[in-house]
Short mmCIF file of N, CA and C in Angstrom, two decimals:
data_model
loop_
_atom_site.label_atom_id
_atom_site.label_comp_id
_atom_site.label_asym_id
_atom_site.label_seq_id
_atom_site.Cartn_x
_atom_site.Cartn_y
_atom_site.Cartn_z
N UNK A 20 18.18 14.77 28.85
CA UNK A 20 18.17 15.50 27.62
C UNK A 20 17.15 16.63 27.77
N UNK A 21 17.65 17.83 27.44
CA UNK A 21 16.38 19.00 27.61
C UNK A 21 16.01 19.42 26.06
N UNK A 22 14.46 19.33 25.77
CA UNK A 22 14.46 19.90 24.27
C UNK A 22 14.02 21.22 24.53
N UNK A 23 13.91 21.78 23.34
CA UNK A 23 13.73 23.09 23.30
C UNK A 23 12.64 22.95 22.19
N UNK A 24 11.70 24.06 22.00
CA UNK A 24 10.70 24.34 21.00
C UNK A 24 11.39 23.98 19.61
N UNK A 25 10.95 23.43 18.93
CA UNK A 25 11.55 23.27 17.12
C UNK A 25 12.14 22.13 17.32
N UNK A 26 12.76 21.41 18.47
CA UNK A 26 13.80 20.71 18.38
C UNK A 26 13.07 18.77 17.59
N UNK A 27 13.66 18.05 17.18
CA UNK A 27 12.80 16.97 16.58
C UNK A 27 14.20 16.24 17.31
N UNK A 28 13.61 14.39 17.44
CA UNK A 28 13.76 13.88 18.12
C UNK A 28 13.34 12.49 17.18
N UNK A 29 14.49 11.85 16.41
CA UNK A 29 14.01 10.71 15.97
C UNK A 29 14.72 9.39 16.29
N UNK A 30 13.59 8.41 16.98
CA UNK A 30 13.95 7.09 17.17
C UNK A 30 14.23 5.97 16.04
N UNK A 31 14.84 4.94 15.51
CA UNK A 31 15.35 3.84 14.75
C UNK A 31 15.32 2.40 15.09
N UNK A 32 14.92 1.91 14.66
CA UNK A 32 15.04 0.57 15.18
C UNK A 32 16.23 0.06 14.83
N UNK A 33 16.66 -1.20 15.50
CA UNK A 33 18.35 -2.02 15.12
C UNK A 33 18.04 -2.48 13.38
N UNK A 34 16.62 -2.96 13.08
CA UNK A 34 16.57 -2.79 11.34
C UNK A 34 17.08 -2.05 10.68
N UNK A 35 16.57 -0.69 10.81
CA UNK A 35 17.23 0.76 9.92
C UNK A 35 18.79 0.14 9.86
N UNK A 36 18.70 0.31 11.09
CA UNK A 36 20.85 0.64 11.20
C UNK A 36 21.50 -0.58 10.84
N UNK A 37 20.53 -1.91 10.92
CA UNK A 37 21.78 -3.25 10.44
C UNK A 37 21.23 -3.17 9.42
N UNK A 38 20.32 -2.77 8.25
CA UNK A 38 20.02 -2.90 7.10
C UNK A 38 21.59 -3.10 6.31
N UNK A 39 21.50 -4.25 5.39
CA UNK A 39 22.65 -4.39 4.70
C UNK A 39 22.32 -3.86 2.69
N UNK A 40 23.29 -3.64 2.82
CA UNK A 40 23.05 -2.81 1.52
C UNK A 40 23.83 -3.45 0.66
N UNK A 41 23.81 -3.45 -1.06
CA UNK A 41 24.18 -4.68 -1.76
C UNK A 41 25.87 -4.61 -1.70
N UNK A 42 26.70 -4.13 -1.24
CA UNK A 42 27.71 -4.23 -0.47
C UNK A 42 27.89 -4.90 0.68
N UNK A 43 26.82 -5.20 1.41
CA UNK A 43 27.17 -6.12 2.99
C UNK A 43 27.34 -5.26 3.66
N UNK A 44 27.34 -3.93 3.46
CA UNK A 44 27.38 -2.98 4.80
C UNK A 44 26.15 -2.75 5.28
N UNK A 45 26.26 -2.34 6.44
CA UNK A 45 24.97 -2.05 7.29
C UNK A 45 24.60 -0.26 7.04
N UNK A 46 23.12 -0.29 6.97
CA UNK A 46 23.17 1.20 6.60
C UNK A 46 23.74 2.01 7.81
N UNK A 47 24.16 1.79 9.26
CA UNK A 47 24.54 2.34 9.95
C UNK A 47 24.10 3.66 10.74
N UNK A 48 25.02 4.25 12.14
CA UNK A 48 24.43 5.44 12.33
C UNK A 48 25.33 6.81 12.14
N UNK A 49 26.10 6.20 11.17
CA UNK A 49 26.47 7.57 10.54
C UNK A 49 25.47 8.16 9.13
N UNK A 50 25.28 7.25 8.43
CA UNK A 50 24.77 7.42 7.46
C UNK A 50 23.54 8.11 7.88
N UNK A 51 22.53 7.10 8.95
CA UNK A 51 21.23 8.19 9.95
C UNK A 51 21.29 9.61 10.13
N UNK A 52 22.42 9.67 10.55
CA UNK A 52 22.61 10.84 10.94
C UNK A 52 22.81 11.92 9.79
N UNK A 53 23.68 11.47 9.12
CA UNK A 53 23.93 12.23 7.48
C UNK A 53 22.67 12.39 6.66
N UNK A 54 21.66 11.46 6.83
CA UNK A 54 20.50 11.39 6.33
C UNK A 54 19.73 12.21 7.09
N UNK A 55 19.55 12.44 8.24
CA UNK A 55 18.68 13.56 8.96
C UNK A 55 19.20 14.69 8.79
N UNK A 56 20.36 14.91 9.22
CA UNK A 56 20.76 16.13 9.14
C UNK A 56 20.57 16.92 7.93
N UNK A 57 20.71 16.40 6.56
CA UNK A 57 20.26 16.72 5.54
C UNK A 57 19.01 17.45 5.22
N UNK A 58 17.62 16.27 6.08
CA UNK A 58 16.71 16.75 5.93
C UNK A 58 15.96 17.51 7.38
N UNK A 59 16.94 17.98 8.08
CA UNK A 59 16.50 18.34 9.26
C UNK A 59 15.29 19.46 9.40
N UNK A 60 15.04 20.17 8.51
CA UNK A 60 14.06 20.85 7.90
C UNK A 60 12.73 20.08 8.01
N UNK A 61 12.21 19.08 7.16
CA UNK A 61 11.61 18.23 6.65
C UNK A 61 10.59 17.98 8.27
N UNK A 62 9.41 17.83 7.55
CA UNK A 62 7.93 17.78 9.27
C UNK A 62 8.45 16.41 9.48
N UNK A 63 8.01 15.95 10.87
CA UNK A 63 8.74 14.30 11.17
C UNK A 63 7.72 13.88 10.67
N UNK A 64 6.65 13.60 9.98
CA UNK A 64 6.54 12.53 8.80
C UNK A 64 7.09 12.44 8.04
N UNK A 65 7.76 13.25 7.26
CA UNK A 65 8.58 13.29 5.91
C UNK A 65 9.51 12.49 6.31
N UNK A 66 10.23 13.19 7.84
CA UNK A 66 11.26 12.01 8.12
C UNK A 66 11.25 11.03 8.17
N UNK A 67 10.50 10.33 8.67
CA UNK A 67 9.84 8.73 8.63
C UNK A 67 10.57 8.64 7.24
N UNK A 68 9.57 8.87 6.24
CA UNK A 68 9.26 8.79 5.31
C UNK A 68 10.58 8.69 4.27
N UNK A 69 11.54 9.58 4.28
CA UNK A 69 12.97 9.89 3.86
C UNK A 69 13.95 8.55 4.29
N UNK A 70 13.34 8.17 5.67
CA UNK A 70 14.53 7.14 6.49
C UNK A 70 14.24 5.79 5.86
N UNK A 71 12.82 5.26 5.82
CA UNK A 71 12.49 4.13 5.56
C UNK A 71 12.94 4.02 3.70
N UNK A 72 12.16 4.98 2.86
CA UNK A 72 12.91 4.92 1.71
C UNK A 72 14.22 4.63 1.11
N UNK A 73 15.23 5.68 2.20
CA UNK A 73 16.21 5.44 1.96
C UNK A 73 17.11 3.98 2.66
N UNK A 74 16.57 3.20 3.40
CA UNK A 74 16.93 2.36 3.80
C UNK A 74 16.49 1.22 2.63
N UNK A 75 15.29 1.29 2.01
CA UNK A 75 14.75 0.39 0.89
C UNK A 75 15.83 0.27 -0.24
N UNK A 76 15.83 1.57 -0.78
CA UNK A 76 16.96 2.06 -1.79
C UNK A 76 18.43 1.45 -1.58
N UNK A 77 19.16 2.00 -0.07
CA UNK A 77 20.36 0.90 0.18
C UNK A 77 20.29 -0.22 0.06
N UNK A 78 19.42 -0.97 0.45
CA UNK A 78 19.26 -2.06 0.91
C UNK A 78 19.13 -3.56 -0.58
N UNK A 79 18.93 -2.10 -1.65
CA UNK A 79 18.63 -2.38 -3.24
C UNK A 79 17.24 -3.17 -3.70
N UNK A 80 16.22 -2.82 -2.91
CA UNK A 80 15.29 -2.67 -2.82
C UNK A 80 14.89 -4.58 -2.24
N UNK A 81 15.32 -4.94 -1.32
CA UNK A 81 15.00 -6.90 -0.95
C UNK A 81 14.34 -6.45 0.08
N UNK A 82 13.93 -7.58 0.55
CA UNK A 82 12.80 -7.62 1.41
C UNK A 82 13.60 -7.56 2.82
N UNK A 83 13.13 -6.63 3.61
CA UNK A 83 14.22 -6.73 4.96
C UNK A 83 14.26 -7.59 6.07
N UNK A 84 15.46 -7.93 6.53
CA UNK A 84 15.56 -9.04 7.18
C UNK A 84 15.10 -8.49 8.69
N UNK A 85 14.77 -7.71 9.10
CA UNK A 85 14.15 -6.96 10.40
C UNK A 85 13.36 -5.90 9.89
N UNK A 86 12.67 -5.50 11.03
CA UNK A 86 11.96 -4.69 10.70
C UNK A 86 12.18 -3.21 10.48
N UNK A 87 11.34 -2.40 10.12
CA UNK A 87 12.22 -0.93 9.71
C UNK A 87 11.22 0.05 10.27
N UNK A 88 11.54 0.34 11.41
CA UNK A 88 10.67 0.91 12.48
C UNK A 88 11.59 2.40 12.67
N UNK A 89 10.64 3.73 12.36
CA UNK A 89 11.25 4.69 12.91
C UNK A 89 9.57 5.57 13.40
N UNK A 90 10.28 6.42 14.71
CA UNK A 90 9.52 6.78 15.26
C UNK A 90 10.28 8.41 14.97
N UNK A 91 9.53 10.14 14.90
CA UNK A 91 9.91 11.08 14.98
C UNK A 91 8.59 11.75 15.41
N UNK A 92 9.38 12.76 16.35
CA UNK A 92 8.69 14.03 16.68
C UNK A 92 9.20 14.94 16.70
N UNK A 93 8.47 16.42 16.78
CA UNK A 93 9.13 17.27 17.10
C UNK A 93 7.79 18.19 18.08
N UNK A 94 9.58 18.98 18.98
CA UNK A 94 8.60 19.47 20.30
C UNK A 94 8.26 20.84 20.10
N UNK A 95 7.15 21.01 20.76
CA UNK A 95 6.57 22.39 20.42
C UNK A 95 5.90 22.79 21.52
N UNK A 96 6.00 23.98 22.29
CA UNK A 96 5.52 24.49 24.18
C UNK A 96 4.37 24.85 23.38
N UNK A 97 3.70 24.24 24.38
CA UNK A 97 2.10 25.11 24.54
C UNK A 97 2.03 26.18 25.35
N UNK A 98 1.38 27.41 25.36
CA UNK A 98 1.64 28.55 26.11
C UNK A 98 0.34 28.49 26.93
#
């Protein structure tokens, strides 16, 4: 994978994505993706921050059965 300056780069744990939501669905990695892309703007704390929320919110706010681990950066050249 080659990044480029600006580019962000966020990791998920199998929590985020099997999070079940009061439907029995898993929040999944479409929804991740629909959810970043949205806020693709947003500094990668916010993202953190946006992913884990919104996984709470699906999830209808229960206590999660794994953990809800996200990691983001974004790359930036030093000259």
């Amino acid at each position: 994978m080659r990044l480029f300056p600006g580019d962000t780069v966020v990791l998920a744990s199998d929590g985020i994505l099997h999070a079940r939501g009061v439907n029995d669905q898993p929040f999944g990695v479409d929804r991740l993706i629909e959810l970043l892309s949205e806020h693709r703007r947003q500094s990668p704390e916010c993202m953190v921050g946006i992913v884990v929320d919104a996984v709470i919110e699906y999830s209808g706010n229960s206590v999660p059965a794994d953990d809800l681990t996200v990691l983001a950066f974004r790359f930036s050249r030093d000259d």
